[in-house]
Coordinates of C-alpha atoms in Angstrom, one line a residue:
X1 CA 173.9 107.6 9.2
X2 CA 170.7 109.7 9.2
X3 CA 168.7 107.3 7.5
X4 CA 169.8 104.4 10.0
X5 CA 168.7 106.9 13.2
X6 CA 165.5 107.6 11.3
X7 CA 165.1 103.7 10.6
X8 CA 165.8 102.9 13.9
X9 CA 163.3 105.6 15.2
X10 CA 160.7 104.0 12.8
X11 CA 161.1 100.9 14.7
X12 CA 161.1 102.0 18.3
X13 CA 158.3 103.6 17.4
X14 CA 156.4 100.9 16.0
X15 CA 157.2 98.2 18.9
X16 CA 156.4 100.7 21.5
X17 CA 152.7 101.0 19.8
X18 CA 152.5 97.4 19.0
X19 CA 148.7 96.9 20.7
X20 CA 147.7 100.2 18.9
X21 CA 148.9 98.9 15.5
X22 CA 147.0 95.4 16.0
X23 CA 143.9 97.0 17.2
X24 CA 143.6 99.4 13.6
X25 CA 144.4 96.5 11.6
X26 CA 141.5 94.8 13.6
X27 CA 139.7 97.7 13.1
X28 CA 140.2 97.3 8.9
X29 CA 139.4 94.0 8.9
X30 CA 136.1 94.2 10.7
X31 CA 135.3 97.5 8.2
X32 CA 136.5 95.0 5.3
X33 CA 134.6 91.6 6.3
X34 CA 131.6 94.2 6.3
X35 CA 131.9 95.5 3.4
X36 CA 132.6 91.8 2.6
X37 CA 129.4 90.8 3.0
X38 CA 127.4 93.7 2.2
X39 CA 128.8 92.9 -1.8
X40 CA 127.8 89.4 -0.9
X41 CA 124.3 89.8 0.1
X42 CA 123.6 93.0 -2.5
X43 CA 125.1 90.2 -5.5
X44 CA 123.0 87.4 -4.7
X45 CA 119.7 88.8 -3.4
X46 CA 119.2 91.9 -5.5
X47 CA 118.0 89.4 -8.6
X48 CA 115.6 87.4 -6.7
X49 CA 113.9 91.2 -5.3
X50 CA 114.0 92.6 -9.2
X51 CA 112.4 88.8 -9.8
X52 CA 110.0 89.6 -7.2
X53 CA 109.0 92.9 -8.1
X54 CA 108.5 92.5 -11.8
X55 CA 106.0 89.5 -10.7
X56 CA 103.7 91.8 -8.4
X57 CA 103.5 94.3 -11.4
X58 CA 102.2 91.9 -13.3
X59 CA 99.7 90.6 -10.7
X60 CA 98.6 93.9 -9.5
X61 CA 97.9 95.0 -13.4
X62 CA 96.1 91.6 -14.6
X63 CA 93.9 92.2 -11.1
X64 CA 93.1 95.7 -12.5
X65 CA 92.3 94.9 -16.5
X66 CA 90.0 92.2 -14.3
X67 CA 88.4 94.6 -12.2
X68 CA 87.9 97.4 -13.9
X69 CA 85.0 99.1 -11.6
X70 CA 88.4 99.1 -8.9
X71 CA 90.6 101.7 -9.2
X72 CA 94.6 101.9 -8.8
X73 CA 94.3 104.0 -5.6
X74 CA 91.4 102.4 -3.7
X75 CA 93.6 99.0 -4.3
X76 CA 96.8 100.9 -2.7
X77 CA 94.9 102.3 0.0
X78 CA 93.6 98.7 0.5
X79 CA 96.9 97.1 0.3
X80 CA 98.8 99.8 2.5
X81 CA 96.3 98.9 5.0
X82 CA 96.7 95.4 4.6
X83 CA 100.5 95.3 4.7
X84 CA 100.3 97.8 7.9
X85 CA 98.2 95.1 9.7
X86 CA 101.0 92.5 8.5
X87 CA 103.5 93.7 10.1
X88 CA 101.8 93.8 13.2
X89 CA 101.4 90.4 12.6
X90 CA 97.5 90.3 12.0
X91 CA 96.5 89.2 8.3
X92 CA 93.1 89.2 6.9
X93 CA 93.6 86.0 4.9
X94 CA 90.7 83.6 5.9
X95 CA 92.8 80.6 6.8
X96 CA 95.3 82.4 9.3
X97 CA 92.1 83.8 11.6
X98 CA 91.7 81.5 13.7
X99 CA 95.5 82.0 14.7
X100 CA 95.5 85.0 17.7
X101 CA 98.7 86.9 18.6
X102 CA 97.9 87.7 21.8
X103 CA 96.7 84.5 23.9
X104 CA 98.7 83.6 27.2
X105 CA 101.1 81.4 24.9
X106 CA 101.4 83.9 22.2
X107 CA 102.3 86.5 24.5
X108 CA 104.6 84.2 27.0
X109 CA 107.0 83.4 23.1
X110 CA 106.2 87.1 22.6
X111 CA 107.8 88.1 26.0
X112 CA 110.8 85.7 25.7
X113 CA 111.9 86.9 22.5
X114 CA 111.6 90.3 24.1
X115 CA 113.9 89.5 27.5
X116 CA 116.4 87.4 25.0
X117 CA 116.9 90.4 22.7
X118 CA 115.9 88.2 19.8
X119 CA 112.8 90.1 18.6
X120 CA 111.6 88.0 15.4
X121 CA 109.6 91.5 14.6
X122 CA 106.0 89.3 13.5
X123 CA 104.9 90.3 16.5
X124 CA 104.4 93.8 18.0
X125 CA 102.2 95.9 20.4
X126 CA 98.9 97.2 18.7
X127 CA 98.3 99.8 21.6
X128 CA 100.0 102.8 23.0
X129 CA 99.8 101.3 26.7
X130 CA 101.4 98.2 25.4
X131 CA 104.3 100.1 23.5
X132 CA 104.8 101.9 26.6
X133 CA 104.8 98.3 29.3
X134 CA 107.0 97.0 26.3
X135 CA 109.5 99.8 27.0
X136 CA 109.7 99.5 31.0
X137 CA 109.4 95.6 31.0
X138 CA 111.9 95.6 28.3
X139 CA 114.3 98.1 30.9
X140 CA 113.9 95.8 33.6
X141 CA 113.9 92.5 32.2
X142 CA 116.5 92.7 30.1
X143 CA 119.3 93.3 32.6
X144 CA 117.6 90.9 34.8
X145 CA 117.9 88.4 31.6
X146 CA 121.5 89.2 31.6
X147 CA 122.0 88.6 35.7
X148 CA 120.5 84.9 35.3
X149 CA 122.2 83.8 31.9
X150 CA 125.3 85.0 33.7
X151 CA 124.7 83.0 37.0
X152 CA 123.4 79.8 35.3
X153 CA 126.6 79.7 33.0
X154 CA 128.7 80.0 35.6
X155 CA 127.1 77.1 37.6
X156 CA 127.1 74.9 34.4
X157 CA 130.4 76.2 33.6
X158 CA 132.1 74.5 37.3
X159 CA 130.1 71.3 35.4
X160 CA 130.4 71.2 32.2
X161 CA 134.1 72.7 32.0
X162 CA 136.1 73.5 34.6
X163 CA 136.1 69.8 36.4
X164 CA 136.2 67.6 33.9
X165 CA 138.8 69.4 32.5
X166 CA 141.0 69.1 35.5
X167 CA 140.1 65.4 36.1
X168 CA 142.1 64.7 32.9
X169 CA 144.4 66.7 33.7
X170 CA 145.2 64.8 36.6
X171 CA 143.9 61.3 35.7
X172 CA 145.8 61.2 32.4
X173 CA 148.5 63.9 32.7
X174 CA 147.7 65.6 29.5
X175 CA 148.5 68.9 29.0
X176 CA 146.1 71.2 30.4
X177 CA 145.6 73.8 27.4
X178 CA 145.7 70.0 24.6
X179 CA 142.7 68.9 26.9
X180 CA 140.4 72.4 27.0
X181 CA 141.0 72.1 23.4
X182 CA 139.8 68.6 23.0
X183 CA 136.9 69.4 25.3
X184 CA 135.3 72.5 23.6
X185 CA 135.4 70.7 20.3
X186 CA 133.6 67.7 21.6
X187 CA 131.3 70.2 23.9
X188 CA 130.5 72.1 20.2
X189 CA 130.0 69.2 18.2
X190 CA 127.3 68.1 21.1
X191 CA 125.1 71.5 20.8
X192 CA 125.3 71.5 17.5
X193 CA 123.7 68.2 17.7
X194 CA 121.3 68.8 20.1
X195 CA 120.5 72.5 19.2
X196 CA 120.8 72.8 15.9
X197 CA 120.4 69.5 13.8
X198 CA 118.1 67.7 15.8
X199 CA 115.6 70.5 16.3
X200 CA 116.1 71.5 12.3
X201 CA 114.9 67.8 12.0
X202 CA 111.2 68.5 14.4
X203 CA 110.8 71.6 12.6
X204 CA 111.2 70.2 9.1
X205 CA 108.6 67.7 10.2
X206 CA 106.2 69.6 12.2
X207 CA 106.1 72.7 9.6
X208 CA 104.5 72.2 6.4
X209 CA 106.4 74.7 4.6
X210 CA 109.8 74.0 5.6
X211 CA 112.5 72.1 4.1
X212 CA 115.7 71.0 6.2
X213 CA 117.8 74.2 5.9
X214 CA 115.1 76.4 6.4
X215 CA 114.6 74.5 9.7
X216 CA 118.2 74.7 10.5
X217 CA 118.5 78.4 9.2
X218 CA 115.7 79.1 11.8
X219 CA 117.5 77.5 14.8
X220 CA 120.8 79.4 14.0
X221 CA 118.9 82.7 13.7
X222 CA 117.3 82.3 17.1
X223 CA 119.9 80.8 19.5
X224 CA 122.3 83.7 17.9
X225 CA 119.9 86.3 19.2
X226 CA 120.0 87.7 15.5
X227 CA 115.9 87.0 14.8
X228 CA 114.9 88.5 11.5
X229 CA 111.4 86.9 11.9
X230 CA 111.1 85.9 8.3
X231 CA 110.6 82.2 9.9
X232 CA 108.3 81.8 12.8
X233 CA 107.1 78.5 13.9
X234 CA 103.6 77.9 14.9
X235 CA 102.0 80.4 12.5
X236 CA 100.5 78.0 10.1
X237 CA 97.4 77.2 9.6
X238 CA 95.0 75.0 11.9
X239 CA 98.4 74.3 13.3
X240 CA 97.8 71.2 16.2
X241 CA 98.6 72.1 19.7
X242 CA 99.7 75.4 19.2
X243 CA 99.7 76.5 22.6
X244 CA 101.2 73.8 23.8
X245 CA 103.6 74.1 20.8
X246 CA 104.6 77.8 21.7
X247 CA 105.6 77.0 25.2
X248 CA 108.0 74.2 24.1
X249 CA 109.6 76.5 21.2
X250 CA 110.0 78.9 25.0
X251 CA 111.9 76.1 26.4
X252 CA 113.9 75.5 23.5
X253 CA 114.9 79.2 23.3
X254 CA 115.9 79.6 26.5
X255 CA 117.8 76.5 27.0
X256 CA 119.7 76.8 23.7
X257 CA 120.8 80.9 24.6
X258 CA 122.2 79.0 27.6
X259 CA 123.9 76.0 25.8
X260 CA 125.7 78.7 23.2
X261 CA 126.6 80.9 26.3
X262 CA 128.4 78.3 27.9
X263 CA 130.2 77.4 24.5
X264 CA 131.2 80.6 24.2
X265 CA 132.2 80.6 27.2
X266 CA 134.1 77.3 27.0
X267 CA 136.4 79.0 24.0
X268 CA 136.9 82.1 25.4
X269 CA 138.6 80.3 28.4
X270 CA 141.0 78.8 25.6
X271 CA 144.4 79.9 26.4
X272 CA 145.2 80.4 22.8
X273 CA 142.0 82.7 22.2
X274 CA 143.6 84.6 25.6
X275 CA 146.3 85.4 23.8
X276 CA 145.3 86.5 20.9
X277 CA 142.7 89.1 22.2
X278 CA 145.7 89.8 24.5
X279 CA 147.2 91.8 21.5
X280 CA 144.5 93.8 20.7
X281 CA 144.2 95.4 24.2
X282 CA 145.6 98.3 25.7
X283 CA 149.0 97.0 28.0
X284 CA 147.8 97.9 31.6
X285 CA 149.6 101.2 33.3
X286 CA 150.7 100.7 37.4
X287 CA 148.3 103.0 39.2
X288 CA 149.5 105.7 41.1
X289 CA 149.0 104.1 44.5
X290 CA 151.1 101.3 43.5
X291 CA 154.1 104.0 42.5
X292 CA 154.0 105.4 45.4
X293 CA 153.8 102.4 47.2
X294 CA 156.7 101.2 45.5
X295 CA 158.7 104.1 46.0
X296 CA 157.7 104.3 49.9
X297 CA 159.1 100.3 49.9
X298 CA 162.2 101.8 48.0
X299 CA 162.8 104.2 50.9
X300 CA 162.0 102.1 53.8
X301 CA 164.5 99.4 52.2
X302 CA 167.3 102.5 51.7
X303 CA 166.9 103.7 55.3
X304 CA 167.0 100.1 56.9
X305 CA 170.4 99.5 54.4
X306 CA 172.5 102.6 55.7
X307 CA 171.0 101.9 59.5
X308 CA 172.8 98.2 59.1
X309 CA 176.0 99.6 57.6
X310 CA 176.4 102.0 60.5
X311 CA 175.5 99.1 62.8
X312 CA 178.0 96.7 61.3
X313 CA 180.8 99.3 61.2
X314 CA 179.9 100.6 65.3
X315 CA 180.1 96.4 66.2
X316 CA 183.7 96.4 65.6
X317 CA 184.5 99.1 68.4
X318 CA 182.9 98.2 71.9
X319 CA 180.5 100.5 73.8
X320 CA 182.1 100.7 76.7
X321 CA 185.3 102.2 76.9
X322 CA 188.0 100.4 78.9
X323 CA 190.8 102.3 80.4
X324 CA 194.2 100.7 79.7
X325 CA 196.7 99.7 83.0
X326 CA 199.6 100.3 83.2
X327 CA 200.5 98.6 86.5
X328 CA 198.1 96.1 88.9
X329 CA 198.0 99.4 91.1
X330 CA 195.9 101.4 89.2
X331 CA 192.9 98.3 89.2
X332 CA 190.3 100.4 91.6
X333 CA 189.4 96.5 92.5
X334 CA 192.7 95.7 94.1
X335 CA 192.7 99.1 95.6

């Protein structure tokens, strides 16, 4: 008997906590798929940087035994300085100094990268007055990013979504959920298209160093706002129409951030995908206005009910009372 109560107990318990339950096993799995790829990435790159490693040894000691009058630390100190410069993308290799950082179209990719949060890193201010611009423009212009991405997708999203997916709706009388389903895929397939495989194709062609999935690897990095910077187009060498080049790899930024927002967008309007995040959330409480709303409208209806049933019950006695007669003489009329 106890252990049926307890059972039972274990149960109520369990459904009356059923978001909270979801929400740590989401919790777990996000910690897990983490940890997933951490092992992942630590497994298959931590060769290729020991590889790496052991090779600049070896350079950096045949250099020395070839340069004796050099010593070790003057070559660090060189080096150090060297790198330093790198990453602020300036490099003191003959054939990249004709390439500046900071022309108008350098800076105009620069400031896009900044406002889209994608922040390749090749690039950086030099100067304590830049750092500091970087910061405020940075404040201002990224929420003012976020206010026209948000307004344009919605625009598109009337476009692009909404309408066509009520015209076949109503044209065809297909189930409205079968045809958001249809039209995301085909809507997906077409960015990926236009966004991703077609541009992975220009870049492979335009940049000497890249193969196709380097060119595609660079187009998923960017329009996903991660930017790791490790790929950068328009930094090679004597590269033609660079400026002109810059401003079009601008365009292309912008206009894919928009296309995958409106994706995104597209499937998060899925009524399947509404459902499931519907589980993970916290069940919405009735505010306190609303209660006492409600119990105002419970009162109101009570008092209304017991005024009818005293009204129904008076109706069957009249409100006037009549005397009886008991003979024509006592009518005051015929008096």
């Amino acid at each position: 008997m106890l252990q049926s109560l307890a059972s039972n107990s274990c149960v109520r318990l369990i459904q009356s906590h059923t978001s909270t339950w979801y929400f740590v096993s989401l919790v777990l799995g996000y910690v897990l798929y983490l940890i997933f790829g951490a092992v992942v990435f630590s497994s298959v790159e931590l060769p290729y940087e020991d590889l790496l490693r052991q090779e600049l040894r070896t350079i950096k000691k045949q250099f020395l035994q070839e340069n004796e009058c050099l010593s070790e630390d003057r070559l660090e100190r060189f080096l150090k300085k060297a790198l330093d410069a790198s990453n602020y993308g300036v490099s003191i290799l003959n054939n990249a100094s004709d390439n500046w950082n900071w022309d108008f179209t350098s800076a105009l990719f620069f400031a896009s990268t900044v406002l889209s949060t994608t922040g390749y890193g090749h690039t950086a201010p030099l100067s304590s007055g830049g750092k500091a611009f970087c910061i405020i423009y940075s404040v201002i212009g990224i929420p003012f990013t976020l206010l026209f991405l948000t307004a344009v997708v919605q625009r598109i999203m009337v476009f692009s979504t909404r309408r066509p997916i009520m015209y076949f709706h109503r044209r065809w009388g297909v189930s409205k959920p079968l045809v958001a389903i249809v039209h995301a895929t085909v809507l997906a397939t077409t960015a990926v298209c236009c966004f991703f495989l077609i541009p992975a194709a220009i870049f492979s062609a335009l940049e000497d160093n890249w193969n196709f999935l380097e060119s595609f690897y660079f187009c998923f990095i960017s329009l996903s706002t991660i930017g790791l910077g490790d790929y950068v187009p328009g930094e090679a060498t004597n590269q033609k129409f660079r400026e002109l080049y810059k401003v079009g790899i601008t365009v292309y930024l912008i206009l894919g951030l928009i296309v995958m927002l409106v994706v995104l967008e597209t499937f998060c309007e899925l009524q399947q995908l509404k459902q499931l995040r519907k589980i993970f959330y916290l069940k919405k409480d009735k505010p306190q206005d609303r209660l006492a709303i409600l119990e105002h409208d419970q009162l109101s209806f009570t008092t209304v009910s017991n005024r009818a049933t005293v009204y129904t019950e008076g109706k069957t006695q009249p409100f006037v009372r009549v005397p009886s007669l008991v003979s024509p003489n006592d009518d005051p009329m015929i008096q």
